[in-house]
PDB file of C-alpha atoms in Angstrom:
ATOM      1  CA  UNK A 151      27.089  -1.966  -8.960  1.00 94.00           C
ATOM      2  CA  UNK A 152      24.151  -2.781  -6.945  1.00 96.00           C
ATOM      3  CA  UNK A 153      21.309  -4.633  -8.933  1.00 97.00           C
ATOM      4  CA  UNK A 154      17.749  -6.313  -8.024  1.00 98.00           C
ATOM      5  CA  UNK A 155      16.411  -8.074 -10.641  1.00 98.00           C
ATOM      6  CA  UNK A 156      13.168  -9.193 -10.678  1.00 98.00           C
ATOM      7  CA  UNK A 157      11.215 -12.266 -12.338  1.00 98.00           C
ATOM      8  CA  UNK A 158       9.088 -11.749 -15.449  1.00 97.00           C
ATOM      9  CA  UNK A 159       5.309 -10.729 -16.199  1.00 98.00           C
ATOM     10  CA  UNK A 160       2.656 -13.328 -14.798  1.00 98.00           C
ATOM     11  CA  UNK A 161      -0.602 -13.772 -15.448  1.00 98.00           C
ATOM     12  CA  UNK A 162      -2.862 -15.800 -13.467  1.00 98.00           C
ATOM     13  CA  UNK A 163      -6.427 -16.885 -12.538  1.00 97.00           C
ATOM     14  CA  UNK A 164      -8.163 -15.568  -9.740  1.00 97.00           C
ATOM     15  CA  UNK A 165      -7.777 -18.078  -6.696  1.00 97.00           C
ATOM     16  CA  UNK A 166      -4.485 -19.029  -8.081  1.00 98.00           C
ATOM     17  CA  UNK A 167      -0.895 -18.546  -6.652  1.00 98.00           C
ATOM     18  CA  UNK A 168       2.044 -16.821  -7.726  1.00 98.00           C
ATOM     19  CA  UNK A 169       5.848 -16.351  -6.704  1.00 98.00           C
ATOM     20  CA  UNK A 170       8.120 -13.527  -7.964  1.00 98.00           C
ATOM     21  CA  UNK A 171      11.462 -13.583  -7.459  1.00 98.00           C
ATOM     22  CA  UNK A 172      14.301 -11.162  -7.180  1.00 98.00           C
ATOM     23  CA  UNK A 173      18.333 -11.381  -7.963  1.00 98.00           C
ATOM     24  CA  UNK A 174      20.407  -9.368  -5.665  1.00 97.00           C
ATOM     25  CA  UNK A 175      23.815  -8.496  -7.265  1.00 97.00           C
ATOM     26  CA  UNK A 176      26.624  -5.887  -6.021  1.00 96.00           C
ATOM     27  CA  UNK A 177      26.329  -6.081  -2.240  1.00 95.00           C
ATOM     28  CA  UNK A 178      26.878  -8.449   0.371  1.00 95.00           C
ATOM     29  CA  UNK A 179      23.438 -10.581  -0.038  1.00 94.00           C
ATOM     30  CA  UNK A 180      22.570 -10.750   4.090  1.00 92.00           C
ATOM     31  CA  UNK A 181      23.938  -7.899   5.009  1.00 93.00           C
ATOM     32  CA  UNK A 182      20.379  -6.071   3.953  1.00 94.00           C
ATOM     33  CA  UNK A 183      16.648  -6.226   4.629  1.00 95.00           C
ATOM     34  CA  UNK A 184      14.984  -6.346   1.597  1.00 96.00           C
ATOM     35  CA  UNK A 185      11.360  -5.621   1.329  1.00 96.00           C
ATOM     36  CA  UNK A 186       8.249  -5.838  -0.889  1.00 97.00           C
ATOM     37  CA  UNK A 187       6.190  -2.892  -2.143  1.00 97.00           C
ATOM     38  CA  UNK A 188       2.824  -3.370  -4.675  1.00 97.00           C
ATOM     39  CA  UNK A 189       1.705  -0.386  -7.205  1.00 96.00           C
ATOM     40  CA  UNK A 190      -2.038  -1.340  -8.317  1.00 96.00           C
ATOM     41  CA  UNK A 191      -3.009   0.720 -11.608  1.00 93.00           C
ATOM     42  CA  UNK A 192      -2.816   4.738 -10.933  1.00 88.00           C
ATOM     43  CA  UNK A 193      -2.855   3.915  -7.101  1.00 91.00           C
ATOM     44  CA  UNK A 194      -0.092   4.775  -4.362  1.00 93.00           C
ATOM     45  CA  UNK A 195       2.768   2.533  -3.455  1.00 95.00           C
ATOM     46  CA  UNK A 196       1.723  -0.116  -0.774  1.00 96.00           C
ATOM     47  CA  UNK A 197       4.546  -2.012   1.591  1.00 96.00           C
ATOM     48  CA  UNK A 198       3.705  -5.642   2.104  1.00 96.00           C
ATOM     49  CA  UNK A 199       6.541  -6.199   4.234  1.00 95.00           C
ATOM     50  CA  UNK A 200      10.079  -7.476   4.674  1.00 95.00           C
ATOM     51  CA  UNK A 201      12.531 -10.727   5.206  1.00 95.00           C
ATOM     52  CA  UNK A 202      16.184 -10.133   6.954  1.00 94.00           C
ATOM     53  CA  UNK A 203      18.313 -12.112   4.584  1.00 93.00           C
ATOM     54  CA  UNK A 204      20.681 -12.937   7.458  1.00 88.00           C
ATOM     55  CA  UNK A 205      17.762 -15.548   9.283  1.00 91.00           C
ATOM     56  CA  UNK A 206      15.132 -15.546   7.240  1.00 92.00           C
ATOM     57  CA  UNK A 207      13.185 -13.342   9.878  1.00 94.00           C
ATOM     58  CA  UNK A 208       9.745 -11.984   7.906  1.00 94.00           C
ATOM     59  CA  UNK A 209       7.276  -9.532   8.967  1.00 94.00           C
ATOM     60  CA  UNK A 210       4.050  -8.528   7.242  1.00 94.00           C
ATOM     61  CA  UNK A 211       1.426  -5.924   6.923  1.00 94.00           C
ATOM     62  CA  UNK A 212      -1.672  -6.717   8.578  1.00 93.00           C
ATOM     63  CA  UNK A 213      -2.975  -6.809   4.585  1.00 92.00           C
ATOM     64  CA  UNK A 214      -1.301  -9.640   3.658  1.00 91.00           C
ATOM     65  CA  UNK A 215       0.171 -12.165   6.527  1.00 88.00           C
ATOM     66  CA  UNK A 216      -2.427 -14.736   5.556  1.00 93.00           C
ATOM     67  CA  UNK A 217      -1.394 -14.886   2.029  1.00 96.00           C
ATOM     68  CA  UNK A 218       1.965 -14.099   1.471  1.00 97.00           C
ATOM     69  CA  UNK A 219       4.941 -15.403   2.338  1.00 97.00           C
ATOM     70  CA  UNK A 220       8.608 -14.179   1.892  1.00 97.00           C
ATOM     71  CA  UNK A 221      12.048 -17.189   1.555  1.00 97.00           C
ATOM     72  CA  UNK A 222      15.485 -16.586   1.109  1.00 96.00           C
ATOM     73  CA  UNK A 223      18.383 -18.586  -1.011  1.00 95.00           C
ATOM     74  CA  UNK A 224      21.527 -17.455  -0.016  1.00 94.00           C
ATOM     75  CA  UNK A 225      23.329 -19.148  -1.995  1.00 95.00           C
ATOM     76  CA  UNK A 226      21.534 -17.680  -4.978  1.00 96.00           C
ATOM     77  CA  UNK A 227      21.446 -14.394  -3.657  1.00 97.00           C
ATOM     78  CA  UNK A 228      17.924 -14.131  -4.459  1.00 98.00           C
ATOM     79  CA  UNK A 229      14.663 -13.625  -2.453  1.00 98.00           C
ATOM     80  CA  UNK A 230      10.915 -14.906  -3.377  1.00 98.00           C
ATOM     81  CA  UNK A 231       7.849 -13.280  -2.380  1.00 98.00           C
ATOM     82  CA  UNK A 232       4.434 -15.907  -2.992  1.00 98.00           C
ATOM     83  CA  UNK A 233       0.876 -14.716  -2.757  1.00 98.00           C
ATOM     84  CA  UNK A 234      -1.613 -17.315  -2.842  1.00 97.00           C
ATOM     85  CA  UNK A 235      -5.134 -17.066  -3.512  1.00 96.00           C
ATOM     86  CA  UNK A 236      -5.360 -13.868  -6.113  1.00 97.00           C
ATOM     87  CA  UNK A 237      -7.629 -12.001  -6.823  1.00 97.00           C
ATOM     88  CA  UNK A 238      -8.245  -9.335  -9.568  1.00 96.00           C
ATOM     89  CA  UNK A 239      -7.087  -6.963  -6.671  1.00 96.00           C
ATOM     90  CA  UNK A 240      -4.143  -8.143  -6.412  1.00 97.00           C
ATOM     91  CA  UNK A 241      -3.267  -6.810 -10.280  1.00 98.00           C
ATOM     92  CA  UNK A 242       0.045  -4.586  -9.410  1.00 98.00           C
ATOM     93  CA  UNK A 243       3.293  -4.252 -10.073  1.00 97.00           C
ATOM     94  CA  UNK A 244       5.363  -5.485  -7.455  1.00 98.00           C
ATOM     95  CA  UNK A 245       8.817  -4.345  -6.150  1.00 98.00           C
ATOM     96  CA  UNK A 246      11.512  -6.095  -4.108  1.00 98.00           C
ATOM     97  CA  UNK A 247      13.152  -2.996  -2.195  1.00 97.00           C
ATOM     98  CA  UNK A 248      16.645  -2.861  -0.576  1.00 96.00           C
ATOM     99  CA  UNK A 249      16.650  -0.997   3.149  1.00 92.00           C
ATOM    100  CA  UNK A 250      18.971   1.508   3.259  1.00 89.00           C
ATOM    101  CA  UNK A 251      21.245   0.961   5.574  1.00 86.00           C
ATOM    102  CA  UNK A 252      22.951  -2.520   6.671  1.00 82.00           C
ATOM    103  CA  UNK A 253      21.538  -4.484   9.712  1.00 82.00           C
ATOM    104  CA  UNK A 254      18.461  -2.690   9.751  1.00 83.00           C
ATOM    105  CA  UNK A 255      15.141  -3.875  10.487  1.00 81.00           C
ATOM    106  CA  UNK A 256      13.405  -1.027  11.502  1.00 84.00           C
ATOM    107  CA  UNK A 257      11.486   1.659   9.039  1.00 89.00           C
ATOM    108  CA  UNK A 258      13.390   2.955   6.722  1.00 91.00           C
ATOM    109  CA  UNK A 259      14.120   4.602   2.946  1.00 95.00           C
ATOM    110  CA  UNK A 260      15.114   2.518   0.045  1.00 96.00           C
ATOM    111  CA  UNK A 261      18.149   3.080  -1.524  1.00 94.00           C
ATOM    112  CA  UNK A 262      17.876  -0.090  -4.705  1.00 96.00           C
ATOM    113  CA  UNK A 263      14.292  -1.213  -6.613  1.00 97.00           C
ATOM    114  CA  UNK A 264      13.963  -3.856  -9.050  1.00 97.00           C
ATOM    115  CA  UNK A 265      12.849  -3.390 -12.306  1.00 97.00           C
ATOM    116  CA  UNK A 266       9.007  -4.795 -10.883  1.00 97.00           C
ATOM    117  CA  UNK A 267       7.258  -7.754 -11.793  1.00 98.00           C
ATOM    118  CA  UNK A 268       3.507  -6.717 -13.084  1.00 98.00           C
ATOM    119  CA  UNK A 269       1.054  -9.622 -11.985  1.00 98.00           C
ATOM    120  CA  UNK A 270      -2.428  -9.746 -13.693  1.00 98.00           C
ATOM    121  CA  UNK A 271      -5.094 -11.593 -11.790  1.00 98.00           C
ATOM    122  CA  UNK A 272      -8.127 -12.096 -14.809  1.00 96.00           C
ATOM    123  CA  UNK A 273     -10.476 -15.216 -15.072  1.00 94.00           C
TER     124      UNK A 273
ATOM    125  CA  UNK B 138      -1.724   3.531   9.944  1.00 94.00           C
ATOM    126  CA  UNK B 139       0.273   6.778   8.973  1.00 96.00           C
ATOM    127  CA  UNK B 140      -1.547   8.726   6.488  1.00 97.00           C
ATOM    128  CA  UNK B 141       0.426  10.870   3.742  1.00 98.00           C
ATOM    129  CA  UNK B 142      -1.032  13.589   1.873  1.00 98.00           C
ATOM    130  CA  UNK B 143       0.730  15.295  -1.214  1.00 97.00           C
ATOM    131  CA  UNK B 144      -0.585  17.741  -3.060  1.00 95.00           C
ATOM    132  CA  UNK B 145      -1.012  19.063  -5.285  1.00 97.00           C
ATOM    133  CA  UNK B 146      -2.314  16.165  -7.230  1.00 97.00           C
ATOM    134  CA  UNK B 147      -0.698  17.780 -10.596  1.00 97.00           C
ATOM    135  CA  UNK B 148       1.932  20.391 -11.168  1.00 97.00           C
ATOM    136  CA  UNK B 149       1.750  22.412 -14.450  1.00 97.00           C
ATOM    137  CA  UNK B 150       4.965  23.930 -14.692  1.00 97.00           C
ATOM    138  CA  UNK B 151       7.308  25.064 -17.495  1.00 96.00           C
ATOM    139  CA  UNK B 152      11.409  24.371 -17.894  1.00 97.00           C
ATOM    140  CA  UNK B 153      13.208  26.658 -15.278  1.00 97.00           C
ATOM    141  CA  UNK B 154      10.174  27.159 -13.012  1.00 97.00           C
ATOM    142  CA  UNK B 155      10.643  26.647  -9.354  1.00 98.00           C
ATOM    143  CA  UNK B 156       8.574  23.902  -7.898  1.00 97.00           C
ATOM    144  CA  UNK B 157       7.364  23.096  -4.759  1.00 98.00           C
ATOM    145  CA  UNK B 158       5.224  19.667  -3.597  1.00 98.00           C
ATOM    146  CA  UNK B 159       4.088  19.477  -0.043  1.00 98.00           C
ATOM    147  CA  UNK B 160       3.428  16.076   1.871  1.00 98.00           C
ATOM    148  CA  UNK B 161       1.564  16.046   4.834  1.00 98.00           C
ATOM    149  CA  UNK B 162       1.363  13.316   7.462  1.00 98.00           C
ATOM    150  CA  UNK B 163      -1.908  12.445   9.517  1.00 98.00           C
ATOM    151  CA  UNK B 164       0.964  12.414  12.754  1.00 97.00           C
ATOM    152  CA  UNK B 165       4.452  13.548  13.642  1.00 97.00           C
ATOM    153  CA  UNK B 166       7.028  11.543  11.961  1.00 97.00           C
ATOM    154  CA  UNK B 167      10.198  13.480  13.306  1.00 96.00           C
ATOM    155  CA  UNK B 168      12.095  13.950   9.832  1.00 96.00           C
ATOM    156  CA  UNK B 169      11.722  10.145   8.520  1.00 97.00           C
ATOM    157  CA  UNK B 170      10.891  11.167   5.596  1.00 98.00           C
ATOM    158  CA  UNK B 171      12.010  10.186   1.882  1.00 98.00           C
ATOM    159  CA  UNK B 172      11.258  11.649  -1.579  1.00 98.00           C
ATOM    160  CA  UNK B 173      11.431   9.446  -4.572  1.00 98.00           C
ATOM    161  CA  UNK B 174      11.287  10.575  -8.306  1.00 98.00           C
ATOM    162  CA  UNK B 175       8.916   7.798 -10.911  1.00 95.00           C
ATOM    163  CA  UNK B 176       9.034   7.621 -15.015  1.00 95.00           C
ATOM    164  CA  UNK B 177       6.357   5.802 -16.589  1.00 92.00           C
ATOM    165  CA  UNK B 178       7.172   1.929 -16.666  1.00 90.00           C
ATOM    166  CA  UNK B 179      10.418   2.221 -14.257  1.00 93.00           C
ATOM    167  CA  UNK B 180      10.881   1.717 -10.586  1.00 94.00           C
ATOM    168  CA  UNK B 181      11.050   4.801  -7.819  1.00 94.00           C
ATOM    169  CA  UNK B 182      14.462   6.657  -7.867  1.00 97.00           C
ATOM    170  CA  UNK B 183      15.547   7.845  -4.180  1.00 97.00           C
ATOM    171  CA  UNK B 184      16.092  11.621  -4.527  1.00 98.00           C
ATOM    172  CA  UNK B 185      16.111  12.759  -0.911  1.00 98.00           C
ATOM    173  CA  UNK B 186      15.960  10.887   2.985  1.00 97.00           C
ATOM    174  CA  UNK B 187      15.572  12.127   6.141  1.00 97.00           C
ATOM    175  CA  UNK B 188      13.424  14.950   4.799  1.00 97.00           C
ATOM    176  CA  UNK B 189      16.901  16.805   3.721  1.00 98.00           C
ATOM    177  CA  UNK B 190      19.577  14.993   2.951  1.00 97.00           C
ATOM    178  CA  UNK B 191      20.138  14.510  -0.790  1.00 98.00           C
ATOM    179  CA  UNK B 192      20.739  11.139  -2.308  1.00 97.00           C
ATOM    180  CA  UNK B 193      24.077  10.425  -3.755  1.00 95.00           C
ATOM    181  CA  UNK B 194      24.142  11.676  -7.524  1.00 96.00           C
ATOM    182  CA  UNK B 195      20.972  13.212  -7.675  1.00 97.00           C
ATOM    183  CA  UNK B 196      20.880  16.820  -8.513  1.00 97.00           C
ATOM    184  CA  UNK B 197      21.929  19.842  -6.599  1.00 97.00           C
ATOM    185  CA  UNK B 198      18.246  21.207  -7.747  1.00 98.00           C
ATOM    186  CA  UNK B 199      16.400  19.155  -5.689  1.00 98.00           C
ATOM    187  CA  UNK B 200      16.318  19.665  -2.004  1.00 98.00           C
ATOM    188  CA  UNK B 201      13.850  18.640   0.982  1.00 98.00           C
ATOM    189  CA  UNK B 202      12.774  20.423   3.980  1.00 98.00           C
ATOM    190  CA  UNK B 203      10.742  20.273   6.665  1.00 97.00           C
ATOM    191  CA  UNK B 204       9.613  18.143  10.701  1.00 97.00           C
ATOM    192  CA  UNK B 205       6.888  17.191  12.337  1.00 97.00           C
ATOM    193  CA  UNK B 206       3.891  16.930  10.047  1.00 98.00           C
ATOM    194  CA  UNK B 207       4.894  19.191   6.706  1.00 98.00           C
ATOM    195  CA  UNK B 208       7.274  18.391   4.154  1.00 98.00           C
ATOM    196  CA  UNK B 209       8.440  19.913   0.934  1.00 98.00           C
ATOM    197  CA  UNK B 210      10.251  18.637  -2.022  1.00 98.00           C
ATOM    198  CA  UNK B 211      11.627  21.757  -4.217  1.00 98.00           C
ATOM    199  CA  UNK B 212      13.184  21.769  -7.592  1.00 98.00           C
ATOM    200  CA  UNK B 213      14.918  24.798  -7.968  1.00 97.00           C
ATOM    201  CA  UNK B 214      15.006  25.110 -11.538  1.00 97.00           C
ATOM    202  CA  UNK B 215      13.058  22.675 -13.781  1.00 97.00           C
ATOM    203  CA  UNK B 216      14.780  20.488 -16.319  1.00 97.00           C
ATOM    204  CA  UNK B 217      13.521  18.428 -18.920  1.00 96.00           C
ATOM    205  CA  UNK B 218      14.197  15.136 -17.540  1.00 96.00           C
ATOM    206  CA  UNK B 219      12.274  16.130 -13.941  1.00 97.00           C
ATOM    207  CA  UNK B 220       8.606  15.507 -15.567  1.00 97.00           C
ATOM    208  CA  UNK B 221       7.530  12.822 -13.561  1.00 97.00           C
ATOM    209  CA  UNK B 222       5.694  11.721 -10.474  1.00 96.00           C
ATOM    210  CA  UNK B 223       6.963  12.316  -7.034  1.00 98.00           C
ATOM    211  CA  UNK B 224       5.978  10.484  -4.080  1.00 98.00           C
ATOM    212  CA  UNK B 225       6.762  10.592  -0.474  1.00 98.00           C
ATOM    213  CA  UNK B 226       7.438   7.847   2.207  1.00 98.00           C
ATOM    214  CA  UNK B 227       7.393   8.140   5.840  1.00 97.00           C
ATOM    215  CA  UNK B 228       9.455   5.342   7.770  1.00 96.00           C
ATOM    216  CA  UNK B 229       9.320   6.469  11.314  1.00 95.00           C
ATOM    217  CA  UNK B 230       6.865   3.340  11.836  1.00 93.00           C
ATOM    218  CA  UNK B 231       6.009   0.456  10.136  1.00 91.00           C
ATOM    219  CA  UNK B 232       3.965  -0.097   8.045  1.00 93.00           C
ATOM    220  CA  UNK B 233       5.707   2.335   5.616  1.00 95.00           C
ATOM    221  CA  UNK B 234       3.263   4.635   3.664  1.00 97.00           C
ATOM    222  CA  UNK B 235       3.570   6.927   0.950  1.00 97.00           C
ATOM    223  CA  UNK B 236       1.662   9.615  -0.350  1.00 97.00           C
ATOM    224  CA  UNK B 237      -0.555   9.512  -3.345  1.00 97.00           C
ATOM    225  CA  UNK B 238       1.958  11.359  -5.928  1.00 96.00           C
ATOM    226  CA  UNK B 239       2.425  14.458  -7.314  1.00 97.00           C
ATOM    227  CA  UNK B 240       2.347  14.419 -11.292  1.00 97.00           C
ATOM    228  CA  UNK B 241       4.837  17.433 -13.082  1.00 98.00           C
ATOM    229  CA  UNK B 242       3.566  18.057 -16.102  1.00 96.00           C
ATOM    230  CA  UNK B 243       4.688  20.094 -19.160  1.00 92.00           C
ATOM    231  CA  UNK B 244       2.476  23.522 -18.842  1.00 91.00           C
TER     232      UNK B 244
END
């Protein structure tokens, strides 16, 4: 069956970095788009973006190109999603996604979540 | 930026009412448009895409309607396991937004 798993609980210091990863399992690994959502505490879902884990292709939301940055290991079957420079905003659980639909890098729904990954930014 | 609106915010209802959320988005998004169903603690659960089409092994008592601008999630008859928060996505352009929730409570 189709599984994301996700890398455990961080906590880190504001100005710090931090890199999540997530374990695709089920599927053929670069056959998907897989992309990266962010809950802050009793606030709407945000999309950060995506990475095509056939090339390695990334795009980002205007929000966070500066500071985050998406890799691929296929070979491990697993993507990473980095942030650098947190801040206490940044305090969210995070979600690796899986698009819907193979070979497609346009908008669409999300069919697999991980589990999520809560990072705490505190000094 | 797309901008969804759900409402209502929170949803009193009781087991076996029929319940209705509406999203509304700030422009025409044709009918990309996805539901998903949230427990505390866990991920999103897909329940419906393309504003009516019902995800694989979810429920017959959930179904989506609507184009355009106005969407509606309805659970026909509510069961214990459907308190939760509901949130919609729109994915006709990037960057994908969703709306704010909609929290079904126990009346």
């Amino acid at each position: 069956q189709v599984q994301l798993v996700q890398s455990g609980a961080e906590v880190k210091k504001p100005g710090a970095s931090v890199k999540v990863s997530c374990k695709a399992s089920g599927y053929i690994f670069n056959k998907f788009v897989i992309q990266w959502l962010r809950q802050a505490p009793g606030q709407r879902l945000e999309w950060m973006g995506w990475i095509n884990t056939g090339n390695g292709n990334t795009q980002f939301s205007q929000r966070f190109q500066d500071r985050v940055t998406f890799t691929s290991d296929t070979s491990a079957s697993t993507v990473y999603m980095e942030m650098s420079s947190l801040r206490s905003a940044d305090t969210a659980v995070y979600y690796c996604v899986r698009v819907a639909a193979a070979l497609v890098l346009g908008p669409h729904h999300f069919d697999y979540w991980g589990q999520g990954t809560l990072v705490t930014v505190s000094s | 930026d797309i901008q969804m609106t759900q409402y209502p915010s929170t949803l009193p209802a009781s087991v076996g009412d029929r319940v209705t959320i509406t999203c509304r988005a700030s422009q025409t998004i044709s009918s990309w448009l996805a539901w998903y169903q949230q427990k505390p603690g866990k991920a999103p659960k897909l329940l419906i895409y393309k504003a009516s089409s019902l995800q694989s092994g979810v429920p017959s008592r959930f179904s989506g309607s609507g184009s355009g601008t106005e969407f509606t999630l309805t659970i026909s008859s509510l069961q214990p396991d459907d308190f939760a928060t509901y949130y919609c996505q729109q994915y006709n352009s990037y960057p994908a937004t969703f709306g704010q929730g909609t929290k079904v409570e126990i009346k």
